[in-house]
Structures are given as structure tokens and as C-alpha cells.
């Protein structure tokens, strides 16, 4: 049974007081309501230790928004897998489209990060997806195939089962645009099929694949009902409990 997940990526938002307030609200919501999925957040790195203190019983998974491909050294501003493991975070986002766009990350560096995360017992959430230009050119299936193979196919079957993939149509992030449920399902099934070709269907069926393109309270249920979509990586809607909780409830019957 694949894990069902709703993960909130806070990006570069919230001062410390507002971040703490939202974490406390989210914990209260989680304790007061039966959720049919795992709930994760990726706050700014400054707040990771605070999040671990608030969610001391691991009711909510705590993820960094990025981590270094290097184990240690003179890399100013970077976070290592060892540092994250030492404060007992759950895992890290890797290869988010904004890291690719603004910081020049690529799938070779993502591959190193994924392997380091797994070595330290962290869950890597590997993000991939096509741009609008690639979608319009009909290249989206090939782009996602290349990204998946480059970043993940050096892993063993046991290792890839521990990876969570987040498909992000870059053209639908922060734009208000959303891939239709059918469009999202097509790519999710495609990714699962690529994994099945390499590792077998049984392994592919254990990999959770999240949709990361402007999931909202009013479309969450329809998107999450698709057979190969196992949850969402949520951006702006994760910053308000009212919206985020309604997305979590997209898994309710």
C-alpha cells in the first residue's frame, strides 16, 4: 500500500512568530481530526528545529527545502545531510523547480543529494517536471523520463522504494494554472511506468508520486482520486491552515 501524503512547501515565507503559530495550529488540527494521509511540512531552514520541538511525537513530518550534494566542507549557506539527520528531520525536498531555475541545479546534482539523503536515513522528495515551452513542444514525456532516469536510476530497487517523487508541471506553479486531473494522471502513470521498466511493476507500485502544481481546496479531491496520484506537494495553499486542511481532507471519503 503506497503512502498517501500531503506536504506543504512554505518556501521563503513567514516570520518566526507566524511560523510558530501556523505549526501550533496545524498540530492542533492534526490531533483533533482523523486524517487519511500523512502530513508533512517543509518550512524555511531557520525553523526546522522549532518544528521538531513542536512536533515532538512526529505527528507531522518535517522536511528541509533543500540539502547539499556534499557531505561537508567550505560551502557557505549550505545544509548537509548530516546536519539534518542530527536534528532528526524526516527528509528533504530535492530538485524543486525553483532551485533548478534560480540556483542552476540539475539532475546530476539531484542524484548525489538523493543518495546522500538515503545514506543518512532521510526521505528524499525528488521533484521533476516540464516547463511551458517543453509542454507546448510535446516534449513533456521525454523530459520527465530523462529527469527520472538521471536522478534516480543509479539506486537499487530497495532504495528507490524509499524515494517520494513530486511531479511539478513548472507552468502550473504559482501561476494559478493547474494541470487537469487527466493531464496529471498521464504523467504520474508515465513516471510509474518508467520505474516499472527498470525495477519491475511490484517496485513501481510502492513508490509514492505526488502532484505539485497548484493544488487547491476545490480541486484536491478530484486530483487525489486519480489512480497514480498519491497526494500533493502544496505551495501557497500550505500557508493558511484553512486551505491546507481542506486539501488534506481531499483524501476523506
Coordinates of N, CA and C in Angstrom, one line a residue:
X1 N 0.9 -1.2 0.0 CA 0.0 0.0 0.0 C 0.9 1.2 0.0
X2 N 0.8 2.1 -1.1 CA 1.6 3.3 -1.1 C 1.1 4.3 -0.1
X3 N 2.1 5.0 0.5 CA 1.8 6.0 1.5 C 1.1 7.2 0.7
X4 N 0.0 7.7 1.4 CA -0.7 8.9 0.9 C -0.1 10.1 1.7
X5 N 0.2 11.2 1.0 CA 0.9 12.3 1.6 C 0.4 13.6 1.1
X6 N 0.2 14.6 2.0 CA 0.0 16.0 1.7 C 1.1 16.7 2.4
X7 N 2.0 17.3 1.5 CA 3.2 18.0 2.0 C 3.1 19.5 1.7
X8 N 3.4 20.4 2.7 CA 3.4 21.8 2.4 C 4.8 22.4 2.3
X9 N 5.1 23.0 1.2 CA 6.3 23.7 1.0 C 6.1 25.2 1.3
X10 N 6.7 25.6 2.4 CA 6.4 27.0 2.8 C 7.3 28.0 2.0
X11 N 8.3 27.5 1.3 CA 9.2 28.4 0.5 C 9.8 29.5 1.4
X12 N 10.0 30.7 0.9 CA 10.6 31.8 1.7 C 9.5 32.7 2.3
X13 N 8.7 32.1 3.2 CA 7.6 32.8 3.8 C 7.5 32.6 5.3
X14 N 6.9 33.5 6.0 CA 6.6 33.5 7.4 C 7.8 34.0 8.3
X15 N 7.5 35.0 9.1 CA 8.5 35.3 10.2 C 8.4 34.3 11.3
X16 N 9.2 34.3 12.3 CA 9.3 33.3 13.3 C 8.0 33.1 14.1
X17 N 7.4 34.3 14.4 CA 6.1 34.2 15.2 C 5.0 33.6 14.4
X18 N 4.9 34.0 13.1 CA 3.8 33.5 12.3 C 4.1 32.0 12.0
X19 N 5.3 31.6 11.8 CA 5.6 30.2 11.5 C 5.3 29.4 12.7
X20 N 5.6 29.8 13.9 CA 5.3 29.0 15.1 C 3.8 28.9 15.3
X21 N 3.1 30.0 15.0 CA 1.6 30.0 15.2 C 1.0 29.0 14.2
X22 N 1.4 29.0 12.9 CA 0.9 28.0 12.0 C 1.2 26.6 12.3
X23 N 2.4 26.3 12.8 CA 2.8 25.0 13.3 C 1.9 24.5 14.4
X24 N 1.6 25.4 15.4 CA 0.8 25.0 16.5 C -0.7 24.8 16.0
X25 N -1.1 25.6 15.1 CA -2.5 25.4 14.6 C -2.6 24.1 13.8
X26 N -1.5 23.8 13.1 CA -1.5 22.5 12.3 C -1.5 21.3 13.2
X27 N -0.7 21.4 14.2 CA -0.7 20.3 15.2 C -2.0 20.1 15.9
X28 N -2.7 21.2 16.2 CA -4.0 21.1 16.9 C -5.0 20.4 15.9
X29 N -4.9 20.9 14.7 CA -5.8 20.3 13.7 C -5.6 18.8 13.5
X30 N -4.3 18.4 13.4 CA -4.0 17.0 13.2 C -4.4 16.2 14.4
X31 N -4.3 16.7 15.6 CA -4.7 16.0 16.8 C -6.2 15.8 16.9
X32 N -6.9 16.8 16.4 CA -8.4 16.9 16.6 C -9.1 16.2 15.4
X33 N -8.4 15.8 14.3 CA -9.1 15.3 13.2 C -8.4 14.0 12.7
X34 N -9.2 13.1 12.3 CA -8.7 11.8 11.7 C -8.3 12.2 10.2
X35 N -7.0 12.0 9.9 CA -6.6 12.3 8.5 C -6.3 11.0 7.8
X36 N -6.6 10.9 6.6 CA -6.4 9.7 5.8 C -5.1 9.7 5.0
X37 N -4.2 10.6 5.4 CA -2.9 10.7 4.7 C -1.9 11.2 5.7
X38 N -0.6 11.1 5.4 CA 0.5 11.6 6.2 C 0.5 13.1 5.9
X39 N 0.9 13.9 6.9 CA 1.0 15.4 6.7 C 2.5 15.8 7.0
X40 N 3.0 16.5 6.0 CA 4.4 16.9 6.1 C 4.5 18.4 5.8
X41 N 5.5 19.0 6.4 CA 5.8 20.4 6.0 C 7.3 20.6 5.8
X42 N 7.6 21.6 4.9 CA 9.0 22.0 4.6 C 9.1 23.5 4.8
X43 N 9.3 23.9 6.1 CA 9.5 25.3 6.4 C 10.9 25.8 6.1
X44 N 11.1 27.1 6.1 CA 12.4 27.6 5.9 C 13.4 26.9 6.9
X45 N 14.6 26.8 6.5 CA 15.6 26.0 7.3 C 15.8 26.6 8.7
X46 N 15.6 27.9 8.9 CA 15.7 28.6 10.2 C 14.8 28.0 11.2
X47 N 13.6 27.4 10.7 CA 12.6 27.0 11.6 C 12.5 25.5 11.8
X48 N 13.5 24.7 11.2 CA 13.4 23.3 11.3 C 13.5 22.8 12.7
X49 N 14.4 23.3 13.6 CA 14.5 22.8 14.9 C 13.2 23.2 15.7
X50 N 12.7 24.4 15.5 CA 11.4 24.7 16.1 C 10.3 23.7 15.8
X51 N 10.3 23.4 14.5 CA 9.2 22.4 14.1 C 9.4 21.1 14.7
X52 N 10.6 20.6 14.9 CA 10.9 19.3 15.5 C 10.5 19.4 17.0
X53 N 10.7 20.6 17.6 CA 10.3 20.7 19.0 C 8.7 20.7 19.2
X54 N 8.0 21.4 18.2 CA 6.6 21.4 18.3 C 6.0 20.1 18.0
X55 N 6.5 19.4 16.9 CA 6.0 18.1 16.5 C 6.9 17.0 17.1
X56 N 7.0 17.0 18.5 CA 8.0 16.1 19.1 C 7.6 14.7 19.0
X57 N 6.3 14.4 18.8 CA 5.9 13.0 18.6 C 5.8 12.5 17.2
X58 N 6.4 13.3 16.3 CA 6.4 13.0 14.9 C 5.0 12.9 14.3
X59 N 4.0 13.7 14.8 CA 2.7 13.7 14.2 C 2.7 14.3 12.8
X60 N 3.7 15.1 12.6 CA 3.8 15.8 11.2 C 5.3 15.7 10.8
X61 N 5.5 15.3 9.6 CA 6.8 15.1 9.1 C 7.5 16.5 8.8
X62 N 8.7 16.6 9.1 CA 9.4 17.9 9.0 C 10.6 17.7 7.9
X63 N 10.5 18.5 6.9 CA 11.5 18.4 5.8 C 12.2 19.7 5.5
X64 N 13.5 19.6 5.1 CA 14.1 20.8 4.6 C 13.7 21.1 3.2
X65 N 13.9 22.3 2.7 CA 13.6 22.6 1.4 C 14.7 22.3 0.4
X66 N 15.8 22.0 0.9 CA 17.0 21.6 0.1 C 18.0 21.0 1.0
X67 N 19.0 20.4 0.4 CA 20.2 19.9 1.1 C 21.4 19.9 0.1
X68 N 22.6 19.9 0.7 CA 23.8 19.9 -0.2 C 24.1 18.6 -0.8
X69 N 24.7 18.6 -1.9 CA 25.2 17.4 -2.5 C 26.5 16.9 -1.9
X70 N 27.1 17.8 -1.1 CA 28.4 17.5 -0.5 C 28.2 17.1 1.0
X71 N 29.1 16.2 1.5 CA 28.9 15.8 2.9 C 29.3 16.8 3.9
X72 N 30.3 17.6 3.6 CA 30.8 18.7 4.5 C 31.8 19.6 3.7
X73 N 32.2 20.7 4.4 CA 33.2 21.5 3.7 C 32.9 22.9 3.6
X74 N 33.7 23.6 2.8 CA 33.6 25.1 2.7 C 32.5 25.4 1.6
X75 N 31.2 25.2 2.1 CA 30.1 25.5 1.2 C 29.1 26.4 2.0
X76 N 29.5 27.7 2.0 CA 28.8 28.7 2.8 C 27.3 28.7 2.4
X77 N 26.4 28.7 3.5 CA 25.0 28.7 3.3 C 24.3 27.4 3.1
X78 N 25.1 26.3 2.9 CA 24.5 25.0 2.6 C 24.2 24.2 3.9
X79 N 23.2 23.3 3.8 CA 22.9 22.3 4.8 C 23.3 20.9 4.4
X80 N 24.0 20.2 5.3 CA 24.4 18.9 4.9 C 23.4 17.8 5.4
X81 N 23.4 16.7 4.8 CA 22.5 15.6 5.2 C 22.8 15.2 6.7
X82 N 24.1 15.3 7.1 CA 24.5 15.0 8.5 C 23.8 16.0 9.4
X83 N 23.8 17.3 9.1 CA 23.2 18.3 9.9 C 21.7 18.0 10.1
X84 N 21.0 17.7 9.0 CA 19.6 17.4 9.0 C 19.3 16.1 9.8
X85 N 20.1 15.1 9.6 CA 19.9 13.9 10.4 C 20.1 14.1 11.9
X86 N 21.1 15.0 12.2 CA 21.4 15.3 13.6 C 20.3 15.9 14.4
X87 N 19.4 16.6 13.7 CA 18.2 17.2 14.4 C 16.9 16.4 14.1
X88 N 17.1 15.3 13.5 CA 16.0 14.3 13.4 C 14.9 14.7 12.5
X89 N 15.2 15.5 11.4 CA 14.2 15.8 10.4 C 13.8 14.6 9.7
X90 N 12.7 14.6 9.0 CA 12.2 13.4 8.3 C 12.9 13.3 6.9
X91 N 13.2 14.4 6.3 CA 13.8 14.3 4.9 C 14.0 15.6 4.3
X92 N 14.2 15.7 3.0 CA 14.4 16.9 2.3 C 13.8 16.9 0.9
X93 N 13.3 18.1 0.5 CA 13.0 18.2 -0.9 C 14.3 18.3 -1.7
X94 N 14.2 17.8 -2.9 CA 15.4 17.8 -3.7 C 15.0 18.1 -5.2
X95 N 15.7 19.1 -5.7 CA 15.4 19.4 -7.2 C 14.2 20.2 -7.4
X96 N 13.7 20.9 -6.5 CA 12.5 21.7 -6.7 C 12.7 22.7 -7.9
X97 N 11.7 22.9 -8.7 CA 11.8 23.7 -9.9 C 12.4 25.1 -9.6
X98 N 12.2 25.7 -8.5 CA 12.7 27.0 -8.2 C 14.2 26.9 -7.9
X99 N 14.7 25.7 -7.3 CA 16.1 25.5 -7.1 C 16.8 25.3 -8.5
X100 N 16.1 24.7 -9.4 CA 16.7 24.5 -10.7 C 16.7 25.8 -11.4
X101 N 15.6 26.6 -11.3 CA 15.5 27.9 -12.1 C 16.5 28.9 -11.6
X102 N 16.6 29.1 -10.2 CA 17.3 30.2 -9.7 C 18.7 29.8 -9.2
X103 N 19.0 28.6 -9.0 CA 20.3 28.1 -8.5 C 21.0 27.1 -9.3
X104 N 20.5 26.9 -10.5 CA 21.2 26.1 -11.5 C 21.3 24.6 -11.2
X105 N 20.4 24.1 -10.4 CA 20.5 22.7 -10.0 C 20.1 21.8 -11.2
X106 N 20.7 20.7 -11.3 CA 20.4 19.7 -12.4 C 20.2 18.3 -11.8
X107 N 19.9 17.4 -12.7 CA 19.6 16.0 -12.2 C 20.8 15.3 -11.7
X108 N 22.0 15.7 -12.2 CA 23.2 15.0 -11.7 C 23.5 15.4 -10.3
X109 N 23.3 16.7 -9.9 CA 23.4 17.0 -8.5 C 22.3 16.4 -7.7
X110 N 21.1 16.4 -8.2 CA 20.0 15.7 -7.5 C 20.3 14.3 -7.2
X111 N 20.9 13.6 -8.1 CA 21.3 12.2 -7.9 C 22.2 12.1 -6.7
X112 N 23.2 13.0 -6.6 CA 24.1 12.9 -5.4 C 23.3 13.2 -4.1
X113 N 22.4 14.2 -4.2 CA 21.6 14.5 -3.0 C 20.7 13.4 -2.6
X114 N 20.0 12.7 -3.5 CA 19.1 11.6 -3.2 C 19.9 10.5 -2.5
X115 N 21.1 10.2 -3.1 CA 21.9 9.1 -2.5 C 22.4 9.4 -1.1
X116 N 22.8 10.7 -0.9 CA 23.3 11.1 0.4 C 22.1 11.1 1.4
X117 N 20.9 11.5 1.0 CA 19.8 11.5 1.9 C 19.5 10.1 2.4
X118 N 19.4 9.2 1.4 CA 19.1 7.8 1.7 C 20.2 7.2 2.7
X119 N 21.4 7.5 2.4 CA 22.5 7.0 3.3 C 22.4 7.5 4.7
X120 N 21.7 8.6 4.9 CA 21.6 9.2 6.3 C 20.2 8.9 6.9
X121 N 19.4 8.0 6.2 CA 18.1 7.6 6.7 C 17.0 8.7 6.5
X122 N 17.3 9.7 5.6 CA 16.3 10.7 5.3 C 15.5 10.3 4.1
X123 N 14.2 10.8 4.1 CA 13.4 10.6 2.9 C 13.6 11.7 1.9
X124 N 14.1 11.3 0.7 CA 14.2 12.3 -0.4 C 12.9 12.5 -1.1
X125 N 12.5 13.8 -1.3 CA 11.3 14.1 -2.1 C 11.9 14.7 -3.4
X126 N 12.0 13.8 -4.4 CA 12.6 14.3 -5.6 C 11.6 14.9 -6.6
X127 N 11.9 16.2 -7.0 CA 10.9 16.9 -7.8 C 11.4 17.0 -9.2
X128 N 10.4 16.8 -10.1 CA 10.7 16.9 -11.5 C 9.5 17.5 -12.3
X129 N 9.7 17.8 -13.5 CA 8.5 18.3 -14.3 C 9.0 19.2 -15.4
X130 N 8.1 19.5 -16.4 CA 8.5 20.2 -17.6 C 8.1 21.7 -17.5
X131 N 8.7 22.5 -18.3 CA 8.4 23.9 -18.5 C 7.2 24.0 -19.5
X132 N 6.7 25.2 -19.6 CA 5.6 25.5 -20.5 C 6.1 25.3 -21.9
X133 N 7.3 25.7 -22.2 CA 7.8 25.6 -23.6 C 7.9 24.1 -23.9
X134 N 8.4 23.3 -23.0 CA 8.6 21.9 -23.2 C 7.2 21.2 -23.4
X135 N 6.2 21.6 -22.6 CA 4.9 21.1 -22.8 C 4.3 21.4 -24.1
X136 N 4.4 22.7 -24.5 CA 3.9 23.1 -25.8 C 4.6 22.4 -27.0
X137 N 5.8 22.1 -26.8 CA 6.6 21.4 -27.9 C 6.3 19.9 -27.9
X138 N 5.5 19.4 -27.0 CA 5.2 18.0 -26.9 C 6.3 17.1 -26.3
X139 N 7.2 17.8 -25.6 CA 8.4 17.1 -25.1 C 8.3 16.6 -23.6
X140 N 7.1 16.8 -23.0 CA 6.9 16.6 -21.6 C 7.2 15.2 -21.2
X141 N 6.8 14.2 -21.9 CA 7.0 12.8 -21.5 C 8.5 12.5 -21.6
X142 N 9.2 13.0 -22.6 CA 10.7 12.7 -22.7 C 11.4 13.4 -21.6
X143 N 11.0 14.7 -21.3 CA 11.7 15.5 -20.3 C 11.6 14.8 -19.0
X144 N 10.5 14.4 -18.6 CA 10.3 13.7 -17.3 C 11.0 12.4 -17.2
X145 N 11.0 11.6 -18.4 CA 11.7 10.4 -18.4 C 13.2 10.6 -18.2
X146 N 13.8 11.6 -18.9 CA 15.2 11.8 -18.7 C 15.5 12.3 -17.3
X147 N 14.7 13.1 -16.7 CA 14.9 13.6 -15.4 C 14.9 12.4 -14.4
X148 N 13.9 11.6 -14.5 CA 13.8 10.4 -13.6 C 14.9 9.5 -13.7
X149 N 15.3 9.2 -14.9 CA 16.4 8.2 -15.1 C 17.7 8.8 -14.6
X150 N 18.0 10.0 -14.9 CA 19.3 10.6 -14.5 C 19.4 10.7 -13.0
X151 N 18.3 11.1 -12.3 CA 18.4 11.4 -10.9 C 18.3 10.2 -10.0
X152 N 17.6 9.1 -10.5 CA 17.2 8.0 -9.7 C 17.7 6.6 -10.1
X153 N 18.1 6.5 -11.3 CA 18.3 5.1 -11.8 C 19.7 4.5 -11.4
X154 N 20.5 5.2 -10.6 CA 21.6 4.6 -10.0 C 21.3 3.9 -8.7
X155 N 20.0 4.0 -8.3 CA 19.6 3.5 -7.0 C 19.3 2.0 -7.1
X156 N 19.3 1.3 -6.0 CA 18.9 -0.1 -6.0 C 17.3 -0.1 -5.9
X157 N 16.7 -1.3 -6.1 CA 15.3 -1.4 -6.0 C 14.8 -1.0 -4.6
X158 N 15.6 -1.5 -3.6 CA 15.2 -1.2 -2.2 C 15.3 0.3 -2.0
X159 N 16.3 1.0 -2.5 CA 16.5 2.4 -2.3 C 15.4 3.2 -3.0
X160 N 15.0 2.9 -4.2 CA 14.0 3.7 -4.9 C 12.7 3.6 -4.3
X161 N 12.4 2.5 -3.6 CA 11.1 2.4 -2.9 C 11.0 3.4 -1.8
X162 N 12.1 3.9 -1.3 CA 12.1 4.9 -0.2 C 12.0 6.3 -0.7
X163 N 12.1 6.5 -2.0 CA 12.1 7.9 -2.6 C 10.6 8.2 -2.8
X164 N 10.3 9.5 -2.5 CA 9.0 10.1 -2.9 C 9.2 11.0 -4.1
X165 N 8.5 10.9 -5.1 CA 8.6 11.7 -6.3 C 7.5 12.8 -6.3
X166 N 7.9 14.0 -6.6 CA 6.8 15.0 -6.7 C 6.9 15.6 -8.2
X167 N 5.9 15.3 -8.9 CA 5.8 15.8 -10.3 C 5.2 17.3 -10.3
X168 N 6.1 18.2 -10.8 CA 5.7 19.6 -10.8 C 5.7 20.1 -12.2
X169 N 4.5 20.3 -12.8 CA 4.5 21.0 -14.1 C 4.9 22.4 -13.8
X170 N 6.0 22.8 -14.3 CA 6.6 24.1 -13.9 C 5.7 25.3 -14.3
X171 N 4.9 25.1 -15.3 CA 4.0 26.1 -15.8 C 2.8 26.3 -14.9
X172 N 2.6 25.4 -14.0 CA 1.4 25.4 -13.1 C 1.8 25.8 -11.6
X173 N 3.1 26.2 -11.4 CA 3.5 26.6 -10.1 C 3.4 28.1 -9.9
X174 N 2.5 28.5 -8.9 CA 2.4 29.9 -8.6 C 1.7 30.7 -9.6
X175 N 1.2 30.1 -10.7 CA 0.6 30.8 -11.8 C -0.9 30.8 -11.7
X176 N -1.5 29.9 -10.8 CA -2.9 29.7 -10.7 C -3.4 28.7 -11.8
X177 N -2.5 28.4 -12.7 CA -2.8 27.3 -13.7 C -2.7 26.0 -13.0
X178 N -3.5 25.0 -13.4 CA -3.4 23.7 -12.9 C -3.6 22.7 -14.0
X179 N -2.7 21.7 -14.0 CA -3.0 20.6 -15.0 C -4.3 20.0 -14.7
X180 N -5.0 19.6 -15.7 CA -6.3 18.8 -15.4 C -6.0 17.5 -14.7
X181 N -6.9 17.0 -14.0 CA -6.7 15.7 -13.4 C -6.2 14.6 -14.4
X182 N -6.7 14.7 -15.6 CA -6.3 13.7 -16.6 C -4.8 14.0 -17.1
X183 N -4.4 15.2 -17.2 CA -3.1 15.6 -17.6 C -2.1 15.1 -16.5
X184 N -2.5 15.4 -15.2 CA -1.6 15.0 -14.1 C -1.5 13.5 -14.0
X185 N -2.6 12.8 -14.2 CA -2.6 11.3 -14.1 C -1.7 10.7 -15.2
X186 N -1.8 11.3 -16.4 CA -1.0 10.8 -17.5 C 0.5 10.8 -17.2
X187 N 1.0 11.9 -16.6 CA 2.4 12.0 -16.3 C 2.7 11.1 -15.1
X188 N 1.9 11.0 -14.1 CA 2.1 10.1 -13.0 C 2.2 8.7 -13.4
X189 N 1.3 8.3 -14.3 CA 1.3 6.9 -14.8 C 2.6 6.7 -15.6
X190 N 3.0 7.7 -16.4 CA 4.2 7.6 -17.2 C 5.4 7.4 -16.3
X191 N 5.5 8.2 -15.2 CA 6.7 8.1 -14.3 C 6.7 6.7 -13.7
X192 N 5.5 6.2 -13.3 CA 5.4 4.9 -12.7 C 5.8 3.8 -13.7
X193 N 5.4 4.0 -14.9 CA 5.8 3.1 -16.0 C 7.3 3.0 -16.2
X194 N 7.9 4.2 -16.2 CA 9.4 4.3 -16.4 C 10.1 3.5 -15.3
X195 N 9.6 3.7 -14.0 CA 10.2 2.9 -12.9 C 10.0 1.4 -13.1
X196 N 8.8 1.1 -13.5 CA 8.4 -0.4 -13.7 C 9.3 -1.0 -14.8
X197 N 9.7 -0.3 -15.8 CA 10.6 -0.8 -16.9 C 11.9 -1.2 -16.3
X198 N 12.4 -0.4 -15.4 CA 13.7 -0.5 -14.8 C 13.7 -1.5 -13.6
X199 N 12.7 -1.4 -12.8 CA 12.8 -2.1 -11.5 C 11.7 -3.2 -11.3
X200 N 10.7 -3.2 -12.3 CA 9.6 -4.1 -12.1 C 8.4 -3.4 -11.6
X201 N 7.2 -4.0 -11.9 CA 5.9 -3.3 -11.5 C 5.7 -3.3 -10.0
X202 N 6.2 -4.4 -9.4 CA 6.0 -4.5 -7.9 C 6.7 -3.4 -7.2
X203 N 7.9 -3.1 -7.6 CA 8.7 -1.9 -7.0 C 8.0 -0.6 -7.4
X204 N 7.6 -0.4 -8.6 CA 7.0 0.8 -9.1 C 5.7 1.1 -8.3
X205 N 5.0 0.0 -8.0 CA 3.7 0.2 -7.3 C 3.9 0.6 -5.8
X206 N 5.1 0.6 -5.3 CA 5.4 1.0 -3.9 C 5.9 2.5 -3.8
X207 N 6.2 3.1 -5.0 CA 6.7 4.4 -5.0 C 5.6 5.5 -5.0
X208 N 5.6 6.3 -4.0 CA 4.6 7.4 -3.9 C 4.9 8.5 -4.8
X209 N 4.0 9.0 -5.6 CA 4.2 10.1 -6.5 C 3.2 11.2 -6.2
X210 N 3.7 12.4 -5.9 CA 2.8 13.5 -5.5 C 2.7 14.4 -6.7
X211 N 1.6 15.1 -6.7 CA 1.3 16.2 -7.7 C 1.7 17.5 -7.1
X212 N 2.5 18.3 -7.8 CA 2.9 19.6 -7.3 C 2.6 20.8 -8.1
X213 N 1.4 20.9 -8.6 CA 1.0 22.0 -9.5 C -0.3 22.7 -9.1
X214 N -0.2 23.6 -8.1 CA -1.3 24.4 -7.7 C -2.6 23.6 -7.3
X215 N -2.3 22.7 -6.4 CA -3.5 22.0 -5.8 C -4.2 23.0 -4.8
X216 N -5.5 23.0 -4.9 CA -6.3 23.9 -4.1 C -7.4 23.2 -3.4
X217 N -8.0 23.8 -2.4 CA -9.1 23.1 -1.7 C -10.2 22.6 -2.6
X218 N -10.5 23.3 -3.7 CA -11.6 22.9 -4.6 C -11.3 21.9 -5.6
X219 N -10.0 21.6 -5.8 CA -9.7 20.5 -6.8 C -8.9 19.3 -6.2
X220 N -8.6 19.4 -4.9 CA -7.8 18.3 -4.3 C -8.4 17.0 -4.4
X221 N -9.7 16.9 -4.1 CA -10.4 15.5 -4.1 C -10.3 14.9 -5.4
X222 N -10.6 15.7 -6.5 CA -10.6 15.1 -7.8 C -9.2 14.7 -8.3
X223 N -8.2 15.5 -7.9 CA -6.8 15.2 -8.3 C -6.3 13.9 -7.5
X224 N -6.6 13.9 -6.2 CA -6.2 12.7 -5.4 C -6.9 11.4 -5.7
X225 N -8.0 11.5 -6.4 CA -8.8 10.3 -6.8 C -8.2 9.6 -8.0
X226 N -7.2 10.2 -8.6 CA -6.6 9.6 -9.8 C -5.7 8.4 -9.3
X227 N -5.7 7.3 -10.1 CA -5.1 6.1 -9.6 C -3.6 6.1 -9.3
X228 N -2.9 7.0 -10.0 CA -1.4 7.1 -9.8 C -1.0 8.3 -9.0
X229 N -1.9 9.1 -8.5 CA -1.6 10.3 -7.8 C -1.8 10.0 -6.3
X230 N -0.7 10.1 -5.5 CA -0.7 9.7 -4.1 C -0.7 10.8 -3.1
X231 N -1.0 12.0 -3.6 CA -1.0 13.2 -2.7 C -0.5 14.4 -3.4
X232 N -0.1 15.4 -2.7 CA 0.3 16.7 -3.3 C 1.4 17.3 -2.5
X233 N 2.3 18.1 -3.3 CA 3.3 19.0 -2.7 C 2.7 20.4 -2.9
X234 N 2.3 21.0 -1.8 CA 1.5 22.2 -1.8 C 2.3 23.4 -1.6
X235 N 2.1 24.5 -2.4 CA 2.9 25.7 -2.1 C 2.1 26.7 -1.4
X236 N 1.5 27.7 -2.1 CA 0.8 28.8 -1.4 C -0.3 28.4 -0.5
X237 N -1.0 27.4 -0.9 CA -2.2 26.9 -0.1 C -1.8 26.3 1.2
X238 N -0.5 26.0 1.4 CA 0.0 25.4 2.7 C 0.3 26.5 3.7
X239 N 0.2 27.8 3.3 CA 0.5 28.8 4.3 C -0.7 29.3 5.1
X240 N -1.9 28.8 4.8 CA -3.1 29.0 5.6 C -3.7 27.7 6.0
X241 N -3.9 27.6 7.3 CA -4.5 26.3 7.8 C -5.8 26.0 7.2
X242 N -6.6 27.0 7.0 CA -8.0 26.8 6.4 C -7.9 26.1 5.0
X243 N -6.9 26.6 4.2 CA -6.8 26.0 2.9 C -6.1 24.6 2.9
X244 N -5.0 24.6 3.7 CA -4.2 23.3 3.8 C -5.0 22.2 4.4
X245 N -5.8 22.5 5.4 CA -6.7 21.4 6.0 C -7.7 20.9 5.0
X246 N -8.2 21.8 4.2 CA -9.2 21.3 3.2 C -8.6 20.4 2.1
X247 N -7.3 20.7 1.8 CA -6.6 19.9 0.9 C -6.3 18.5 1.5
X248 N -5.9 18.5 2.8 CA -5.7 17.2 3.5 C -7.0 16.4 3.5
X249 N -8.1 17.1 3.6 CA -9.4 16.4 3.6 C -9.8 15.9 2.2
X250 N -9.0 16.3 1.2 CA -9.3 15.7 -0.1 C -9.1 14.2 -0.1
X251 N -8.5 13.6 0.9 CA -8.4 12.2 1.0 C -9.6 11.6 1.8
X252 N -10.4 12.4 2.3 CA -11.6 11.9 3.1 C -12.6 11.2 2.1
X253 N -13.3 10.2 2.5 CA -14.3 9.6 1.7 C -15.4 10.6 1.3

